[in-house]
Short mmCIF file of C-alpha atoms in Angstrom, two decimals:
data_model
loop_
_atom_site.label_atom_id
_atom_site.label_comp_id
_atom_site.label_asym_id
_atom_site.label_seq_id
_atom_site.Cartn_x
_atom_site.Cartn_y
_atom_site.Cartn_z
CA MET A 24 143.16 -29.01 -107.41
CA ASP A 25 140.13 -31.27 -107.65
CA THR A 26 141.12 -35.16 -107.99
CA ASN A 27 138.78 -35.46 -111.25
CA ILE A 28 140.16 -32.39 -112.71
CA LYS A 29 143.97 -33.57 -112.09
CA THR A 30 142.91 -37.03 -113.41
CA THR A 31 141.56 -35.28 -116.45
CA LEU A 32 144.41 -32.94 -117.35
CA ILE A 33 147.10 -36.11 -116.74
CA SER A 34 145.06 -38.06 -119.15
CA ALA A 35 144.57 -35.31 -121.61
CA ILE A 36 148.55 -34.72 -121.28
CA VAL A 37 149.38 -38.70 -121.79
CA SER A 38 146.88 -38.45 -124.99
CA LEU A 39 148.83 -35.54 -126.33
CA VAL A 40 152.01 -37.40 -125.89
CA ILE A 41 150.90 -40.65 -127.42
CA ALA A 42 149.26 -38.46 -130.32
CA MET A 43 152.50 -36.56 -131.14
CA GLY A 44 154.84 -39.63 -130.61
CA THR A 45 152.62 -41.73 -133.18
CA SER A 46 152.47 -38.39 -135.63
CA ILE A 47 156.32 -38.29 -135.25
CA TYR A 48 156.71 -41.96 -135.86
CA ASN A 49 154.10 -41.93 -138.96
CA THR A 50 155.94 -38.90 -140.36
CA ARG A 51 159.27 -40.47 -140.12
CA LYS A 52 157.74 -43.94 -141.47
CA ASN A 53 156.13 -42.10 -144.67
CA ILE A 54 159.33 -40.21 -145.42
CA LYS A 55 161.24 -43.47 -145.42
CA ILE A 56 158.51 -45.15 -148.20
CA GLU A 57 158.61 -41.99 -149.96
CA LYS A 58 162.59 -42.38 -150.06
CA GLU A 59 162.27 -45.92 -150.98
CA ILE A 60 159.59 -45.21 -153.73
CA TYR A 61 161.92 -42.79 -155.22
CA PHE A 62 164.83 -45.24 -154.96
CA ARG A 63 163.34 -47.88 -156.67
CA LYS A 64 161.69 -45.91 -159.27
CA GLU A 65 165.12 -44.83 -160.44
CA LYS A 66 166.05 -48.47 -160.30
CA ILE A 67 163.13 -49.71 -162.29
CA GLU A 68 163.82 -46.89 -165.05
CA SER A 69 167.74 -47.99 -165.34
CA LEU A 70 167.02 -51.46 -165.58
CA LYS A 71 164.44 -50.94 -168.27
CA GLU A 72 167.38 -48.87 -170.12
CA LYS A 73 169.59 -51.71 -169.73
CA ILE A 74 167.38 -54.40 -170.87
CA GLN A 75 166.53 -52.34 -173.72
CA LYS A 76 170.35 -51.85 -175.01
CA LEU A 77 170.50 -55.53 -174.50
CA GLU A 78 167.92 -55.92 -176.95
CA ASP A 79 169.33 -53.94 -179.04
CA ILE A 80 172.93 -55.64 -178.95
CA GLY A 81 170.93 -58.84 -179.66
CA ASP A 82 169.16 -57.72 -182.62
CA PHE A 83 172.45 -56.04 -184.01
CA TYR A 84 174.61 -59.27 -183.98
CA ASN A 85 171.81 -61.35 -185.41
CA GLU A 86 171.80 -58.72 -188.17
CA GLN A 87 175.68 -59.55 -188.60
CA ILE A 88 174.92 -63.27 -188.89
CA VAL A 89 172.83 -62.15 -191.86
CA LYS A 90 175.33 -60.03 -193.23
CA LEU A 91 177.86 -62.56 -193.41
CA THR A 92 175.84 -65.22 -194.81
CA SER A 93 175.19 -62.63 -197.68
CA PHE A 94 178.94 -62.14 -198.26
CA TYR A 95 178.99 -66.01 -198.37
CA TYR A 96 176.31 -66.30 -201.26
CA ASN A 97 176.90 -63.18 -203.10
CA ASP A 98 180.04 -61.91 -204.76
CA ILE A 99 181.72 -59.21 -202.60
CA SER A 100 184.72 -57.10 -203.42
CA LEU A 101 187.97 -56.08 -201.01
CA ASP A 102 186.07 -52.82 -200.82
CA ASP A 103 182.97 -54.38 -199.42
CA LEU A 104 185.11 -56.15 -196.61
CA ILE A 105 187.17 -53.12 -195.79
CA LYS A 106 183.93 -50.97 -195.37
CA TYR A 107 182.55 -53.92 -193.02
CA HIS A 108 185.64 -53.42 -191.17
CA ASP A 109 185.50 -49.88 -190.66
CA PHE A 110 181.71 -50.42 -189.88
CA ILE A 111 182.57 -52.89 -186.77
CA SER A 112 185.27 -51.21 -185.62
CA ASN A 113 183.23 -47.85 -185.16
CA GLN A 114 180.82 -50.42 -183.10
CA ILE A 115 183.48 -51.55 -180.49
CA TYR A 116 182.37 -49.56 -177.62
CA LYS A 117 178.93 -48.44 -178.61
CA ASN A 118 177.78 -52.12 -177.50
CA PHE A 119 179.43 -52.03 -174.05
CA VAL A 120 176.90 -52.06 -171.23
CA ASN A 121 177.39 -50.99 -167.63
CA PHE A 122 175.11 -53.38 -165.25
CA SER A 123 176.72 -52.01 -162.19
CA GLU A 124 176.43 -48.18 -162.75
CA GLY A 125 174.53 -46.08 -160.95
CA VAL A 126 171.64 -47.30 -158.41
CA ILE A 127 171.17 -50.55 -159.85
CA ASN A 128 174.05 -52.37 -157.71
CA ILE A 129 172.95 -50.25 -154.52
CA PRO A 130 171.06 -52.24 -152.24
CA PHE A 131 168.09 -50.73 -150.16
CA ASN A 132 168.10 -53.13 -147.37
CA ASN A 133 170.18 -56.53 -146.17
CA GLN A 134 168.08 -58.86 -148.17
CA GLU A 135 168.35 -56.86 -151.33
CA LYS A 136 172.04 -56.39 -150.62
CA ASP A 137 172.41 -60.41 -150.17
CA ILE A 138 170.58 -61.16 -153.61
CA LEU A 139 173.08 -58.24 -155.43
CA ASP A 140 175.98 -60.13 -153.94
CA ARG A 141 174.78 -63.12 -155.33
CA LEU A 142 174.05 -61.75 -158.74
CA LYS A 143 177.71 -60.37 -158.89
CA LEU A 144 176.49 -58.04 -161.69
CA GLU A 145 180.02 -56.29 -161.69
CA ASN A 146 181.31 -59.85 -162.94
CA LEU A 147 178.29 -59.97 -165.30
CA LYS A 148 179.53 -56.94 -166.82
CA ILE A 149 182.96 -57.66 -167.41
CA ASN A 150 182.24 -61.09 -168.76
CA PHE A 151 179.41 -59.78 -171.09
CA ASN A 152 181.79 -56.97 -172.38
CA SER A 153 184.59 -59.44 -172.83
CA GLU A 154 182.05 -61.51 -175.31
CA ILE A 155 181.26 -58.13 -177.24
CA THR A 156 185.31 -57.50 -177.52
CA LYS A 157 185.80 -60.96 -178.82
CA THR A 158 182.96 -60.94 -181.05
CA ASN A 159 183.83 -57.64 -182.40
CA SER A 160 187.56 -58.50 -183.23
CA LYS A 161 186.33 -61.69 -184.97
CA LEU A 162 184.05 -59.68 -187.20
CA LYS A 163 186.70 -56.79 -187.91
CA ASN A 164 189.14 -59.09 -189.02
CA ILE A 165 186.85 -61.00 -191.41
CA TYR A 166 188.14 -58.81 -194.19
CA ALA A 167 191.70 -60.04 -193.31
CA SER A 168 191.09 -63.72 -193.69
CA TRP A 169 188.04 -64.08 -196.34
CA ASP A 170 189.12 -65.46 -199.77
CA LEU A 171 187.60 -63.71 -202.86
CA ASN A 172 188.44 -66.42 -204.80
CA PRO A 173 185.20 -68.67 -205.50
CA GLU A 174 187.12 -71.73 -205.49
CA PHE A 175 188.01 -71.30 -202.05
CA LYS A 176 184.42 -71.02 -200.94
CA THR A 177 184.57 -73.81 -198.39
CA ASP A 178 187.31 -71.87 -196.49
CA ASN A 179 184.87 -69.00 -196.28
CA ASP A 180 182.18 -71.56 -194.93
CA ASN A 181 184.50 -72.19 -191.84
CA ARG A 182 185.13 -68.47 -191.49
CA LEU A 183 181.57 -68.10 -191.35
CA MET A 184 180.73 -70.80 -189.10
CA SER A 185 183.53 -69.64 -186.83
CA ALA A 186 182.18 -66.14 -186.54
CA SER A 187 178.34 -67.31 -186.13
CA GLU A 188 179.65 -69.54 -183.26
CA VAL A 189 180.96 -66.61 -181.29
CA MET A 190 178.02 -64.26 -182.01
CA THR A 191 175.85 -67.22 -180.93
CA LYS A 192 177.57 -67.34 -177.60
CA LEU A 193 177.61 -63.78 -177.31
CA ILE A 194 173.85 -63.55 -177.89
CA ARG A 195 173.22 -66.63 -175.59
CA TYR A 196 175.16 -64.96 -172.82
CA LYS A 197 173.07 -61.55 -173.40
CA PHE A 198 169.80 -63.76 -173.13
CA LYS A 199 171.08 -65.02 -169.60
CA THR A 200 171.96 -61.36 -168.66
CA LYS A 201 168.39 -60.29 -169.60
CA ILE A 202 167.01 -63.03 -167.43
CA ILE A 203 168.76 -61.65 -164.50
CA LEU A 204 168.17 -58.09 -165.22
CA ASN A 205 164.59 -58.91 -165.75
CA PHE A 206 164.50 -60.67 -162.49
CA LEU A 207 165.58 -57.55 -160.57
CA LEU A 208 163.14 -55.62 -162.52
CA GLU A 209 160.31 -57.67 -161.17
CA LEU A 210 161.86 -57.43 -157.97
CA HIS A 211 161.22 -53.85 -157.79
CA LEU A 212 158.08 -53.65 -159.28
CA ASN A 213 156.71 -56.02 -156.77
CA GLU A 214 158.10 -54.16 -154.02
CA MET A 215 156.57 -51.01 -155.36
CA SER A 216 153.13 -52.56 -155.47
CA ASP A 217 153.37 -53.74 -151.72
CA ILE A 218 155.75 -51.28 -150.18
CA LYS A 219 154.39 -51.16 -146.87
CA THR A 220 153.89 -54.56 -145.91
CA LYS A 221 156.68 -56.50 -148.14
CA LYS A 222 159.03 -59.14 -146.98
CA ILE A 223 161.94 -60.03 -149.06
CA ASP A 224 162.70 -63.91 -149.00
CA SER A 225 166.22 -63.90 -151.01
CA GLU A 226 166.34 -67.62 -150.72
CA ILE A 227 163.14 -67.93 -152.45
CA LEU A 228 163.84 -65.49 -155.27
CA MET A 229 167.26 -67.08 -155.94
CA LEU A 230 165.70 -70.09 -155.99
CA LYS A 231 163.30 -68.90 -158.82
CA LEU A 232 165.92 -67.12 -160.60
CA ASN A 233 168.01 -70.31 -160.75
CA ASN A 234 165.04 -72.20 -161.95
CA GLU A 235 164.56 -69.93 -164.77
CA LEU A 236 168.00 -70.03 -165.87
CA LYS A 237 167.99 -73.87 -165.69
CA LYS A 238 165.06 -74.13 -167.79
CA TYR A 239 167.32 -72.86 -170.90
CA ASN A 240 170.26 -74.86 -169.74
CA LEU A 241 172.12 -71.84 -168.53
CA LYS A 242 174.57 -71.70 -165.49
CA GLU A 243 173.20 -71.08 -162.11
CA LEU A 244 174.03 -68.42 -159.81
#
């Protein structure tokens, strides 16, 4: 076979092998990117749902502060208190939130794993739901301690303050939880916008989160 033909043939084969290798590499890379896009979309939707539920919970307990204040300034009956007790009893499990379920707490890479390990979403969930339980218990038992005698309004004032303090603590914890979930949401939205060239620096991201918590005098992570 002529040397030039051999050289041309070998060159063509090499080019074909390189092209096939590049094509396989690009295909695998694109599949990985598509999987990540799907995965992060799932996380984004789930986080949005949790954040909205936190907003609803905050609104609910703010309403309870107003309602208890109306008890204090208006004449109420034992029947009113019993109805309120039953109303709160029906809310006991409705306001629980699971931040660690589904894909939210599943990392896509090692850097994200480091962030999730430091956020401790499972502990966040346990502590938040514990505050919910304590708050509901305090509200549920208002009817048992509330004095219907106008002469003892000062005692009711103390009960109102005690219940308000518990709810305020819960709402503050909700605010901290919302900051953390919004931090995760922002992380995934940023990753989606630049998914091919992204680089996660967990230290910088955690510093940013802690600065945000510090701004509101909340315990850092």
